[in-house]
CSV table of C-alpha atoms and ligand atoms in Angstrom, one decimal:
chain,number,residue,atom,x,y,z
A,641,UNK,CA,0.1,-15.3,-21.9
A,642,UNK,CA,0.6,-17.9,-19.2
A,643,UNK,CA,-2.8,-18.2,-17.6
A,644,UNK,CA,-1.6,-20.7,-15.0
A,645,UNK,CA,1.1,-18.3,-13.6
A,646,UNK,CA,-1.5,-15.5,-13.4
A,647,UNK,CA,-3.8,-17.8,-11.5
A,648,UNK,CA,-1.1,-18.9,-9.1
A,649,UNK,CA,0.1,-15.4,-8.4
A,650,UNK,CA,-3.5,-14.2,-8.0
A,651,UNK,CA,-4.3,-16.9,-5.4
A,652,UNK,CA,-1.3,-15.9,-3.3
A,653,UNK,CA,-1.9,-12.2,-3.5
A,654,UNK,CA,-5.6,-12.6,-2.8
A,655,UNK,CA,-4.9,-14.8,0.3
A,656,UNK,CA,-2.4,-12.4,1.7
A,657,UNK,CA,-4.7,-9.4,1.0
A,658,UNK,CA,-7.5,-11.1,3.0
A,659,UNK,CA,-5.1,-11.7,5.9
A,660,UNK,CA,-4.1,-8.0,5.8
A,661,UNK,CA,-7.8,-7.0,5.9
A,662,UNK,CA,-8.4,-9.1,9.0
A,663,UNK,CA,-5.4,-7.8,10.9
A,664,UNK,CA,-5.5,-5.0,13.4
A,665,UNK,CA,-2.6,-2.7,12.4
A,666,UNK,CA,-3.1,0.0,15.0
A,667,UNK,CA,0.2,0.6,16.8
A,668,UNK,CA,2.2,-1.2,14.1
A,669,UNK,CA,4.7,0.6,12.0
A,670,UNK,CA,4.6,0.8,8.2
A,671,UNK,CA,7.9,-1.1,8.2
A,672,UNK,CA,6.3,-4.0,10.1
A,673,UNK,CA,3.3,-4.0,7.6
A,674,UNK,CA,5.6,-4.1,4.5
A,675,UNK,CA,7.9,-6.7,5.9
A,676,UNK,CA,5.0,-8.9,7.1
A,677,UNK,CA,3.1,-8.7,3.8
A,678,UNK,CA,6.2,-9.2,1.6
A,679,UNK,CA,7.3,-12.3,3.7
A,680,UNK,CA,3.8,-13.8,3.4
A,681,UNK,CA,4.0,-13.4,-0.4
A,682,UNK,CA,7.4,-15.1,-0.5
A,683,UNK,CA,6.4,-17.8,2.0
A,684,UNK,CA,3.7,-18.9,-0.5
A,685,UNK,CA,6.2,-19.3,-3.3
A,686,UNK,CA,5.8,-16.1,-5.3
A,687,UNK,CA,8.1,-13.1,-5.6
A,688,UNK,CA,7.0,-9.6,-4.8
A,689,UNK,CA,6.0,-7.7,-8.0
A,690,UNK,CA,6.7,-4.4,-6.3
A,691,UNK,CA,7.3,-3.1,-2.7
A,692,UNK,CA,4.1,-3.2,-0.6
A,693,UNK,CA,2.5,0.3,-0.7
A,694,UNK,CA,1.3,1.6,2.6
A,695,UNK,CA,-0.2,5.0,1.7
A,696,UNK,CA,-1.9,6.8,4.6
A,697,UNK,CA,-4.9,9.2,4.5
A,698,UNK,CA,-4.4,11.9,1.8
A,699,UNK,CA,-1.5,10.0,0.3
A,700,UNK,CA,-3.3,7.9,-2.4
A,701,UNK,CA,-0.4,5.7,-3.6
A,702,UNK,CA,3.3,5.0,-4.0
A,703,UNK,CA,4.5,5.2,-0.4
A,704,UNK,CA,6.5,2.2,0.9
A,705,UNK,CA,8.4,1.9,4.1
A,706,UNK,CA,11.9,3.2,4.4
A,707,UNK,CA,14.4,0.9,6.2
A,708,UNK,CA,13.1,0.6,9.8
A,709,UNK,CA,10.4,3.3,9.0
A,710,UNK,CA,8.9,4.1,12.4
A,711,UNK,CA,5.7,5.7,11.2
A,712,UNK,CA,2.9,4.2,13.3
A,713,UNK,CA,-0.7,3.4,12.3
A,714,UNK,CA,-3.2,5.1,14.6
A,715,UNK,CA,-7.0,4.4,14.9
A,716,UNK,CA,-7.6,7.6,12.9
A,717,UNK,CA,-5.7,6.5,9.8
A,718,UNK,CA,-7.1,5.3,6.5
A,719,UNK,CA,-4.4,2.9,5.1
A,720,UNK,CA,-4.2,1.6,1.5
A,721,UNK,CA,-2.2,-1.6,1.5
A,722,UNK,CA,-1.4,-2.4,-2.1
A,723,UNK,CA,0.5,-5.6,-2.8
A,724,UNK,CA,1.7,-7.5,-5.8
A,725,UNK,CA,2.9,-11.1,-6.3
A,726,UNK,CA,4.5,-12.5,-9.4
A,727,UNK,CA,5.3,-15.9,-10.8
A,728,UNK,CA,7.8,-15.9,-13.7
A,729,UNK,CA,6.9,-12.2,-14.2
A,730,UNK,CA,3.1,-12.8,-14.4
A,731,UNK,CA,1.7,-10.3,-11.9
A,732,UNK,CA,-1.2,-10.2,-9.5
A,733,UNK,CA,-1.9,-6.6,-8.3
A,734,UNK,CA,-4.4,-6.1,-5.5
A,735,UNK,CA,-5.2,-3.6,-2.7
A,736,UNK,CA,-7.3,-3.2,0.4
A,737,UNK,CA,-8.0,-0.2,2.5
A,738,UNK,CA,-8.0,-0.7,6.3
A,739,UNK,CA,-9.5,1.9,8.7
A,740,UNK,CA,-10.5,1.8,12.3
A,741,UNK,CA,-12.6,5.0,12.5
A,742,UNK,CA,-16.2,4.3,11.3
A,743,UNK,CA,-16.3,7.9,9.9
A,744,UNK,CA,-14.2,6.7,7.0
A,745,UNK,CA,-16.1,3.4,6.3
A,746,UNK,CA,-18.1,5.1,3.5
A,747,UNK,CA,-14.9,5.8,1.6
A,748,UNK,CA,-13.9,2.2,1.8
A,749,UNK,CA,-17.4,1.1,0.9
A,750,UNK,CA,-17.3,3.4,-2.1
A,751,UNK,CA,-14.1,1.9,-3.5
A,752,UNK,CA,-15.2,-1.6,-2.9
A,753,UNK,CA,-18.7,-1.1,-4.5
A,754,UNK,CA,-17.1,0.6,-7.5
A,755,UNK,CA,-14.7,-2.3,-8.0
A,756,UNK,CA,-17.4,-4.9,-7.5
A,757,UNK,CA,-19.8,-3.1,-10.0
A,758,UNK,CA,-17.0,-2.8,-12.6
A,759,UNK,CA,-16.1,-6.5,-12.2
A,760,UNK,CA,-19.8,-7.6,-12.5
A,761,UNK,CA,-20.1,-5.9,-16.0
A,762,UNK,CA,-16.7,-7.1,-17.3
A,763,UNK,CA,-16.5,-9.5,-20.2
A,764,UNK,CA,-14.9,-9.6,-23.6
A,765,UNK,CA,-16.2,-6.8,-25.8
A,766,UNK,CA,-16.9,-4.3,-23.0
A,767,UNK,CA,-15.5,-0.8,-23.6
A,768,UNK,CA,-13.1,0.7,-21.1
A,769,UNK,CA,-15.1,4.0,-21.2
A,770,UNK,CA,-18.2,2.0,-19.9
A,771,UNK,CA,-16.1,0.6,-17.0
A,772,UNK,CA,-15.0,4.2,-16.2
A,773,UNK,CA,-18.6,5.4,-16.4
A,774,UNK,CA,-19.8,2.7,-14.0
A,775,UNK,CA,-17.0,3.4,-11.5
A,776,UNK,CA,-17.7,7.1,-11.6
A,777,UNK,CA,-21.5,6.8,-11.2
A,778,UNK,CA,-21.2,4.3,-8.3
A,779,UNK,CA,-18.9,6.6,-6.4
A,780,UNK,CA,-20.8,9.9,-7.2
A,781,UNK,CA,-24.1,8.3,-6.3
A,782,UNK,CA,-22.7,7.9,-2.8
A,783,UNK,CA,-21.8,11.6,-2.6
A,784,UNK,CA,-18.1,10.9,-3.0
A,785,UNK,CA,-15.6,11.6,-5.8
A,786,UNK,CA,-13.4,9.3,-7.9
A,787,UNK,CA,-9.7,10.2,-8.4
A,788,UNK,CA,-9.8,11.1,-12.1
A,789,UNK,CA,-6.1,10.9,-12.8
A,790,UNK,CA,-5.5,7.5,-11.2
A,791,UNK,CA,-6.5,4.4,-13.2
A,792,UNK,CA,-6.2,0.6,-13.5
A,793,UNK,CA,-3.9,-0.8,-16.2
A,794,UNK,CA,-3.0,-3.6,-18.5
A,795,UNK,CA,-0.4,-6.1,-17.3
A,796,UNK,CA,2.4,-7.8,-19.2
A,797,UNK,CA,5.2,-10.1,-18.1
A,798,UNK,CA,7.5,-8.1,-15.8
A,799,UNK,CA,5.5,-4.9,-16.7
A,800,UNK,CA,2.9,-3.5,-14.3
A,801,UNK,CA,1.7,-0.6,-16.5
A,802,UNK,CA,1.6,-2.1,-19.9
A,803,UNK,CA,0.0,0.7,-21.8
A,804,UNK,CA,-3.8,0.5,-21.5
A,805,UNK,CA,-5.6,2.4,-18.8
A,806,UNK,CA,-8.7,1.1,-17.0
A,807,UNK,CA,-10.3,4.5,-16.2
A,808,UNK,CA,-12.1,5.5,-13.0
A,809,UNK,CA,-14.2,8.1,-14.7
A,810,UNK,CA,-16.0,8.2,-18.1
A,811,UNK,CA,-13.4,9.4,-20.6
A,812,UNK,CA,-13.0,9.6,-24.4
A,813,UNK,CA,-10.5,7.3,-26.1
A,814,UNK,CA,-11.6,3.8,-25.4
A,815,UNK,CA,-10.5,0.2,-26.1
A,816,UNK,CA,-12.5,-3.0,-26.0
A,817,UNK,CA,-11.5,-5.7,-23.5
A,818,UNK,CA,-10.2,-8.9,-25.0
A,819,UNK,CA,-9.3,-12.3,-23.4
A,820,UNK,CA,-5.6,-12.4,-24.2
A,821,UNK,CA,-4.5,-9.9,-21.6
A,822,UNK,CA,-4.6,-9.4,-17.8
A,823,UNK,CA,-5.7,-6.1,-16.3
A,824,UNK,CA,-5.9,-4.4,-12.9
A,825,UNK,CA,-9.0,-2.3,-11.9
A,826,UNK,CA,-8.5,0.0,-9.0
A,827,UNK,CA,-11.0,2.7,-8.1
A,828,UNK,CA,-9.7,5.4,-5.8
A,829,UNK,CA,-12.3,7.4,-3.8
A,830,UNK,CA,-12.2,10.7,-1.9
A,831,UNK,CA,-14.7,12.8,-0.1
A,832,UNK,CA,-17.1,15.4,-1.7
A,833,UNK,CA,-14.6,18.0,-0.5
A,834,UNK,CA,-11.7,16.4,-2.4
A,835,UNK,CA,-10.3,17.8,-5.7
A,836,UNK,CA,-10.7,14.4,-7.3
A,837,UNK,CA,-7.1,14.6,-8.6
A,838,UNK,CA,-3.8,13.7,-7.2
A,839,UNK,CA,-0.5,15.6,-7.5
A,840,UNK,CA,3.0,14.4,-7.0
A,841,UNK,CA,4.4,14.8,-3.5
A,842,UNK,CA,8.1,15.3,-2.4
A,843,UNK,CA,8.8,11.8,-1.1
A,844,UNK,CA,10.2,9.2,-3.5
A,845,UNK,CA,10.9,5.8,-2.1
A,846,UNK,CA,9.9,3.4,-4.9
A,847,UNK,CA,12.3,2.9,-7.8
A,848,UNK,CA,12.6,1.0,-11.0
A,849,UNK,CA,15.3,0.3,-13.6
A,850,UNK,CA,15.1,2.8,-16.5
A,851,UNK,CA,18.2,1.9,-18.5
A,852,UNK,CA,20.9,-0.8,-18.3
A,853,UNK,CA,23.5,1.4,-20.0
A,854,UNK,CA,26.9,1.2,-18.3
A,855,UNK,CA,27.7,4.2,-16.0
A,856,UNK,CA,31.5,4.0,-15.9
A,857,UNK,CA,31.2,3.8,-12.2
A,858,UNK,CA,32.0,0.2,-11.0
A,859,UNK,CA,29.8,0.4,-7.8
A,860,UNK,CA,26.9,1.8,-9.7
A,861,UNK,CA,27.2,-0.8,-12.5
A,862,UNK,CA,27.3,-3.5,-9.8
A,863,UNK,CA,24.0,-2.2,-8.4
A,864,UNK,CA,22.4,-2.0,-11.8
A,865,UNK,CA,23.3,-5.6,-12.4
A,866,UNK,CA,21.9,-6.6,-9.1
A,867,UNK,CA,18.6,-4.8,-9.8
A,868,UNK,CA,18.2,-6.3,-13.2
A,869,UNK,CA,18.9,-9.8,-11.9
A,870,UNK,CA,16.6,-9.6,-8.9
A,871,UNK,CA,13.8,-7.2,-9.9
A,872,UNK,CA,14.0,-7.1,-13.8
A,873,UNK,CA,12.0,-4.0,-14.8
A,874,UNK,CA,9.7,-4.2,-11.8
A,875,UNK,CA,9.7,-1.6,-9.0
A,876,UNK,CA,11.8,-2.1,-5.8
A,877,UNK,CA,12.6,-0.3,-2.5
A,878,UNK,CA,15.8,0.6,-0.7
A,879,UNK,CA,14.9,-2.0,1.9
A,880,UNK,CA,15.4,-4.6,-0.8
A,881,UNK,CA,19.0,-3.7,-1.4
A,882,UNK,CA,20.1,-4.0,2.2
A,883,UNK,CA,21.1,-7.6,2.2
A,884,UNK,CA,23.9,-6.6,-0.1
A,885,UNK,CA,24.7,-3.0,0.8
A,886,UNK,CA,24.9,-1.0,4.0
A,887,UNK,CA,22.1,1.6,4.1
A,888,UNK,CA,24.2,4.7,3.6
A,889,UNK,CA,26.1,3.3,0.7
A,890,UNK,CA,23.0,2.0,-0.9
A,891,UNK,CA,21.4,5.4,-0.7
A,892,UNK,CA,24.5,7.1,-2.2
A,893,UNK,CA,24.8,4.7,-5.2
A,894,UNK,CA,21.0,4.9,-5.8
A,895,UNK,CA,21.3,8.7,-5.9
A,896,UNK,CA,24.1,8.4,-8.5
A,897,UNK,CA,21.9,6.1,-10.6
A,898,UNK,CA,18.9,8.4,-10.4
A,899,UNK,CA,21.1,11.4,-11.5
A,900,UNK,CA,22.3,9.3,-14.4
A,901,UNK,CA,18.7,8.4,-15.3
A,902,UNK,CA,19.5,4.7,-15.0
A,903,UNK,CA,16.9,4.5,-12.2
A,904,UNK,CA,13.5,6.1,-12.1
A,905,UNK,CA,12.1,7.3,-8.7
A,906,UNK,CA,8.3,7.4,-8.3
A,907,UNK,CA,6.9,10.3,-6.2
A,908,UNK,CA,4.1,9.7,-3.7
A,909,UNK,CA,0.7,10.8,-5.1
A,910,UNK,CA,-1.4,13.1,-2.8
A,911,UNK,CA,-5.0,14.1,-3.0
A,912,UNK,CA,-5.2,17.7,-4.4
A,913,UNK,CA,-7.3,19.1,-1.5
A,914,UNK,CA,-5.6,17.0,1.1
A,915,UNK,CA,-8.7,14.8,1.6
A,916,UNK,CA,-8.5,11.2,2.6
A,917,UNK,CA,-8.4,8.5,-0.1
A,918,UNK,CA,-9.6,4.9,-0.2
A,919,UNK,CA,-8.7,2.3,-2.8
A,920,UNK,CA,-9.8,-1.3,-3.8
A,921,UNK,CA,-8.1,-3.3,-6.5
A,922,UNK,CA,-8.3,-6.7,-8.3
A,923,UNK,CA,-6.5,-8.3,-11.2
A,924,UNK,CA,-8.6,-10.0,-13.8
A,925,UNK,CA,-8.6,-11.6,-17.2
A,926,UNK,CA,-11.8,-11.1,-19.3
A,927,UNK,CA,-13.6,-14.0,-20.9
A,928,UNK,CA,-16.7,-14.5,-23.1
A,929,UNK,CA,-19.0,-14.8,-20.1
A,930,UNK,CA,-17.4,-12.5,-17.6
A,931,UNK,CA,-13.9,-12.3,-16.1
A,932,UNK,CA,-11.5,-14.5,-14.1
A,933,UNK,CA,-10.7,-12.4,-11.1
A,934,UNK,CA,-7.3,-13.9,-10.3
A,935,UNK,CA,-7.0,-12.1,-6.9
A,936,UNK,CA,-10.3,-13.5,-5.6
A,937,UNK,CA,-9.5,-16.0,-2.9
B,247,MN,MN1,-1.8,-2.1,-6.9
B,248,MN,MN1,-2.4,-1.5,-10.0
């Protein structure tokens, strides 16, 4: 584990997240948000670990802007802006929820409190089930619901979901946090009327390499090589292919690669009862006395 790279990536992601929090996004398009945030990450000397997610209202996660996406943020929207920076594949994953209608402040507060309570109790030796219990209790005490089937995760070089889950509810099957691995903790909160589960929606606009096996199609193989060289196994968006391919052609080749199972497409995740969802997220490395929260500015 390269502690230094985790710290560098975390500092960049944390700074950008705080700028995002302070910005008024009403009237801006999701495309403008994604392009701004991604350029801020690159400007600071990191690469994007995944396309910026701008998931609105009942969409909990996994929406990124299409090329020139014209969807505009209104003052009634609750927007999860989830961003990732990486240095040599060492990832900082962090999120903030912005909202302009005070009616939804409680959801944002619920996600932030749950994250902060989880971080306060973190140290080497803590059980993942106890983190889940704390997140669940914090959220339910506020009269809200955690999303049970979304969770934080362990991180490895060039791997965002590295096998271990940091749960948002109490759950059986637990591991003990150690100091040789980085993790993301990300409570998702919905209203008391929510289902507390997400299901997959129709839209898929985040992709990742699934196999480097040759396809016997020259153009498809060329795109596979480009993806491996530029994004490794990390997620990417169609927007990120357009400096090399024209949009229509990129879509066609991507479609072929998905059919051949060389590329995986992630569906958006939507709250089961259509209720709004808020999220907060930090990346951290546990230590004997607590945790280094890499994405704290
Ligand atoms: Mn994230
Ligand atoms: Mn995450």
